């Protein structure tokens, strides 16, 4: 891992902590829920967190363009993103935020040549910070940092990370693809990637629509932990696609 990426990682972590504090300030009180043009929910927490992250990125990496969810909703997607750019989802799991179940995250990722090379995922309600860069993935909580690694598939079968809203459909479809699922754990937003990265789960299939900012940071953490994210044809999930929409994919832990 280069010194520049290590420095940038710490800057992204600091930005995610700051955004998380803004999110929790809104979370602690009463807040209104609005709807964007695509009917998805948005709150003051989404807006406040993104404003802080954009300011931090402009300060630490002004030459690198940024694609951020709320900015894209207001102004439209960029015509081109280039080979190096940031993807930001300031509050991934707005539905979880509204439901007050704590399973929402702050996602910031750096993309280079279609690959997420650096990513941070912060879970502000749990004060869990995940970071991935190169071959190093870490988890910070309560002032302590530890190295995390995806595990090889257990002989008994995979533990699948699932969302509440798509659980039944995802389980049926992944078994149709020949995966043996021994159990499941429920996790919201990009937390599913992190649960695989730290060896608590082995599989996360997604057969519904996602945008690149939904997955890039968690993908970076999982890659750094030894896992993978692939399209259904086995090719790596790539970034900078036209429209920034992801196809169906499966995230996995370490291959034997």
Short mmCIF file of N, CA and C in Angstrom, two decimals, residues 116-200:
data_model
loop_
_atom_site.label_atom_id
_atom_site.label_comp_id
_atom_site.label_asym_id
_atom_site.label_seq_id
_atom_site.Cartn_x
_atom_site.Cartn_y
_atom_site.Cartn_z
N UNK A 116 -12.43 -0.77 -7.07
CA UNK A 116 -12.39 -0.02 -5.81
C UNK A 116 -11.09 -0.33 -5.06
N UNK A 117 -10.19 0.63 -5.01
CA UNK A 117 -8.86 0.41 -4.43
C UNK A 117 -8.77 0.88 -2.98
N UNK A 118 -9.74 1.64 -2.54
CA UNK A 118 -9.75 2.16 -1.18
C UNK A 118 -11.20 2.41 -0.78
N UNK A 119 -11.57 1.96 0.39
CA UNK A 119 -12.94 2.21 0.83
C UNK A 119 -13.06 2.22 2.34
N UNK A 120 -13.97 3.05 2.83
CA UNK A 120 -14.29 3.05 4.25
C UNK A 120 -15.81 2.93 4.40
N UNK A 121 -16.20 2.14 5.37
CA UNK A 121 -17.60 1.94 5.71
C UNK A 121 -17.74 2.19 7.21
N UNK A 122 -18.52 3.18 7.58
CA UNK A 122 -18.71 3.50 8.99
C UNK A 122 -20.15 3.22 9.38
N UNK A 123 -20.29 2.53 10.51
CA UNK A 123 -21.61 2.21 11.07
C UNK A 123 -21.79 3.09 12.31
N UNK A 124 -22.35 4.29 12.18
CA UNK A 124 -22.32 5.24 13.29
C UNK A 124 -23.11 4.79 14.51
N UNK A 125 -24.19 4.05 14.33
CA UNK A 125 -24.98 3.61 15.48
C UNK A 125 -24.23 2.60 16.34
N UNK A 126 -23.27 1.90 15.74
CA UNK A 126 -22.47 0.89 16.46
C UNK A 126 -21.03 1.35 16.67
N UNK A 127 -20.68 2.51 16.11
CA UNK A 127 -19.31 3.03 16.14
C UNK A 127 -18.32 1.99 15.61
N UNK A 128 -18.66 1.36 14.50
CA UNK A 128 -17.77 0.41 13.83
C UNK A 128 -17.26 1.04 12.53
N UNK A 129 -15.96 1.09 12.39
CA UNK A 129 -15.33 1.66 11.20
C UNK A 129 -14.54 0.57 10.48
N UNK A 130 -14.93 0.29 9.24
CA UNK A 130 -14.22 -0.67 8.41
C UNK A 130 -13.47 0.09 7.33
N UNK A 131 -12.24 -0.36 7.04
CA UNK A 131 -11.45 0.26 5.99
C UNK A 131 -10.72 -0.82 5.22
N UNK A 132 -10.62 -0.62 3.91
CA UNK A 132 -9.90 -1.58 3.08
C UNK A 132 -9.06 -0.86 2.04
N UNK A 133 -7.80 -1.30 1.92
CA UNK A 133 -6.88 -0.68 0.97
C UNK A 133 -5.77 -1.69 0.69
N UNK A 134 -5.52 -1.98 -0.59
CA UNK A 134 -4.50 -2.98 -0.90
C UNK A 134 -4.89 -4.33 -0.34
N UNK A 135 -3.98 -4.93 0.42
CA UNK A 135 -4.27 -6.22 1.05
C UNK A 135 -4.51 -6.08 2.54
N UNK A 136 -4.90 -4.89 2.98
CA UNK A 136 -5.09 -4.63 4.40
C UNK A 136 -6.53 -4.17 4.67
N UNK A 137 -7.24 -4.95 5.45
CA UNK A 137 -8.59 -4.59 5.87
C UNK A 137 -8.62 -4.53 7.39
N UNK A 138 -9.27 -3.50 7.93
CA UNK A 138 -9.29 -3.31 9.38
C UNK A 138 -10.69 -2.96 9.87
N UNK A 139 -10.87 -3.17 11.16
CA UNK A 139 -12.10 -2.78 11.84
C UNK A 139 -11.71 -2.03 13.11
N UNK A 140 -12.27 -0.82 13.28
CA UNK A 140 -12.04 -0.04 14.49
C UNK A 140 -13.34 0.08 15.26
N UNK A 141 -13.25 -0.11 16.56
CA UNK A 141 -14.43 0.04 17.42
C UNK A 141 -13.95 0.34 18.84
N UNK A 142 -14.53 1.39 19.43
CA UNK A 142 -14.17 1.72 20.80
C UNK A 142 -12.71 2.07 20.98
N UNK A 143 -12.08 2.62 19.97
CA UNK A 143 -10.67 3.00 20.08
C UNK A 143 -9.70 1.89 19.75
N UNK A 144 -10.19 0.68 19.51
CA UNK A 144 -9.33 -0.45 19.17
C UNK A 144 -9.44 -0.78 17.69
N UNK A 145 -8.30 -1.09 17.08
CA UNK A 145 -8.28 -1.48 15.66
C UNK A 145 -7.71 -2.88 15.52
N UNK A 146 -8.34 -3.68 14.68
CA UNK A 146 -7.87 -5.04 14.43
C UNK A 146 -7.90 -5.32 12.94
N UNK A 147 -7.00 -6.18 12.51
CA UNK A 147 -6.98 -6.63 11.12
C UNK A 147 -8.08 -7.67 10.95
N UNK A 148 -8.81 -7.60 9.85
CA UNK A 148 -9.86 -8.58 9.57
C UNK A 148 -9.54 -9.30 8.27
N UNK A 149 -10.10 -10.50 8.13
CA UNK A 149 -9.88 -11.30 6.93
C UNK A 149 -11.09 -12.17 6.67
N UNK A 150 -11.45 -12.28 5.41
CA UNK A 150 -12.53 -13.18 5.03
C UNK A 150 -12.08 -14.62 5.23
N UNK A 151 -13.01 -15.48 5.53
CA UNK A 151 -12.67 -16.88 5.77
C UNK A 151 -12.97 -17.73 4.53
N UNK A 152 -12.36 -18.91 4.48
CA UNK A 152 -12.69 -19.87 3.45
C UNK A 152 -14.05 -20.48 3.76
N UNK A 153 -14.73 -20.96 2.74
CA UNK A 153 -16.07 -21.51 2.92
C UNK A 153 -16.04 -22.72 3.84
N UNK A 154 -16.83 -22.70 4.92
CA UNK A 154 -16.86 -23.85 5.83
C UNK A 154 -17.41 -25.10 5.13
N UNK A 155 -16.96 -26.26 5.57
CA UNK A 155 -17.42 -27.51 4.98
C UNK A 155 -18.93 -27.69 5.14
N UNK A 156 -19.48 -27.12 6.20
CA UNK A 156 -20.92 -27.28 6.46
C UNK A 156 -21.78 -26.44 5.52
N UNK A 157 -21.18 -25.49 4.82
CA UNK A 157 -21.94 -24.64 3.92
C UNK A 157 -21.81 -23.18 4.29
N UNK A 158 -22.34 -22.32 3.44
CA UNK A 158 -22.17 -20.88 3.58
C UNK A 158 -23.16 -20.27 4.56
N UNK A 159 -22.68 -19.27 5.30
CA UNK A 159 -23.56 -18.37 6.03
C UNK A 159 -23.81 -17.18 5.11
N UNK A 160 -25.07 -16.92 4.83
CA UNK A 160 -25.42 -15.88 3.88
C UNK A 160 -25.87 -14.63 4.60
N UNK A 161 -25.31 -13.50 4.23
CA UNK A 161 -25.75 -12.20 4.75
C UNK A 161 -26.91 -11.72 3.89
N UNK A 162 -28.02 -11.42 4.54
CA UNK A 162 -29.23 -11.06 3.81
C UNK A 162 -29.84 -9.78 4.38
N UNK A 163 -30.63 -9.13 3.55
CA UNK A 163 -31.37 -7.96 3.98
C UNK A 163 -32.77 -8.38 4.39
N UNK A 164 -33.39 -7.59 5.23
CA UNK A 164 -34.75 -7.91 5.65
C UNK A 164 -35.73 -7.89 4.48
N UNK A 165 -35.55 -6.94 3.57
CA UNK A 165 -36.54 -6.73 2.52
C UNK A 165 -36.42 -7.71 1.36
N UNK A 166 -35.24 -8.35 1.19
CA UNK A 166 -35.06 -9.22 0.04
C UNK A 166 -34.71 -10.65 0.44
N UNK A 167 -34.83 -11.00 1.70
CA UNK A 167 -34.29 -12.25 2.23
C UNK A 167 -34.79 -13.49 1.49
N UNK A 168 -36.09 -13.66 1.37
CA UNK A 168 -36.65 -14.89 0.78
C UNK A 168 -36.23 -15.04 -0.67
N UNK A 169 -36.32 -13.96 -1.44
CA UNK A 169 -35.98 -14.03 -2.86
C UNK A 169 -34.50 -14.35 -3.05
N UNK A 170 -33.63 -13.72 -2.27
CA UNK A 170 -32.20 -13.94 -2.41
C UNK A 170 -31.83 -15.38 -2.07
N UNK A 171 -32.44 -15.94 -1.03
CA UNK A 171 -32.13 -17.30 -0.60
C UNK A 171 -32.53 -18.31 -1.68
N UNK A 172 -33.72 -18.15 -2.24
CA UNK A 172 -34.19 -19.07 -3.29
C UNK A 172 -33.28 -19.00 -4.51
N UNK A 173 -32.96 -17.79 -4.95
CA UNK A 173 -32.17 -17.63 -6.17
C UNK A 173 -30.75 -18.14 -6.01
N UNK A 174 -30.13 -17.91 -4.87
CA UNK A 174 -28.75 -18.34 -4.70
C UNK A 174 -28.67 -19.86 -4.63
N UNK A 175 -29.68 -20.50 -4.07
CA UNK A 175 -29.69 -21.97 -4.04
C UNK A 175 -29.93 -22.53 -5.43
N UNK A 176 -30.69 -21.80 -6.25
CA UNK A 176 -30.87 -22.22 -7.65
C UNK A 176 -29.55 -22.19 -8.42
N UNK A 177 -28.62 -21.36 -7.98
CA UNK A 177 -27.30 -21.27 -8.61
C UNK A 177 -26.33 -22.34 -8.09
N UNK A 178 -26.80 -23.19 -7.18
CA UNK A 178 -25.99 -24.29 -6.69
C UNK A 178 -25.23 -24.03 -5.41
N UNK A 179 -25.48 -22.89 -4.76
CA UNK A 179 -24.82 -22.61 -3.49
C UNK A 179 -25.52 -23.35 -2.35
N UNK A 180 -24.73 -23.93 -1.45
CA UNK A 180 -25.31 -24.58 -0.28
C UNK A 180 -25.28 -23.61 0.89
N UNK A 181 -26.45 -23.19 1.34
CA UNK A 181 -26.56 -22.21 2.43
C UNK A 181 -26.90 -22.95 3.72
N UNK A 182 -26.00 -22.83 4.70
CA UNK A 182 -26.19 -23.51 5.98
C UNK A 182 -26.91 -22.64 7.00
N UNK A 183 -26.92 -21.32 6.77
CA UNK A 183 -27.56 -20.41 7.71
C UNK A 183 -27.51 -18.99 7.17
N UNK A 184 -28.17 -18.09 7.87
CA UNK A 184 -28.21 -16.70 7.43
C UNK A 184 -28.00 -15.76 8.61
N UNK A 185 -27.50 -14.57 8.29
CA UNK A 185 -27.49 -13.48 9.25
C UNK A 185 -28.10 -12.27 8.56
N UNK A 186 -28.78 -11.44 9.30
CA UNK A 186 -29.42 -10.25 8.74
C UNK A 186 -28.52 -9.05 8.96
N UNK A 187 -28.29 -8.30 7.90
CA UNK A 187 -27.49 -7.07 8.00
C UNK A 187 -28.00 -6.09 6.96
N UNK A 188 -28.10 -4.83 7.34
CA UNK A 188 -28.56 -3.81 6.41
C UNK A 188 -27.42 -3.18 5.65
N UNK A 189 -27.78 -2.51 4.56
CA UNK A 189 -26.86 -1.68 3.78
C UNK A 189 -25.56 -2.41 3.45
N UNK A 190 -24.45 -1.67 3.36
CA UNK A 190 -23.17 -2.26 2.98
C UNK A 190 -22.53 -3.06 4.12
N UNK A 191 -23.20 -3.12 5.24
CA UNK A 191 -22.72 -3.94 6.36
C UNK A 191 -22.56 -5.40 5.96
N UNK A 192 -23.32 -5.85 4.96
CA UNK A 192 -23.22 -7.25 4.52
C UNK A 192 -21.83 -7.56 3.98
N UNK A 193 -21.25 -6.64 3.20
CA UNK A 193 -19.88 -6.84 2.72
C UNK A 193 -18.91 -6.96 3.89
N UNK A 194 -19.11 -6.12 4.89
CA UNK A 194 -18.20 -6.09 6.04
C UNK A 194 -18.30 -7.35 6.88
N UNK A 195 -19.49 -7.89 7.00
CA UNK A 195 -19.65 -9.14 7.76
C UNK A 195 -18.90 -10.29 7.08
N UNK A 196 -18.87 -10.29 5.75
CA UNK A 196 -18.07 -11.29 5.06
C UNK A 196 -16.59 -10.99 5.25
N UNK A 197 -16.22 -9.73 5.16
CA UNK A 197 -14.82 -9.34 5.29
C UNK A 197 -14.23 -9.73 6.64
N UNK A 198 -15.05 -9.71 7.69
CA UNK A 198 -14.53 -10.06 9.01
C UNK A 198 -14.77 -11.52 9.38
N UNK A 199 -15.23 -12.33 8.42
CA UNK A 199 -15.35 -13.77 8.63
C UNK A 199 -16.59 -14.21 9.37
N UNK A 200 -17.62 -13.35 9.43
CA UNK A 200 -18.86 -13.72 10.09
C UNK A 200 -19.90 -14.27 9.12
#
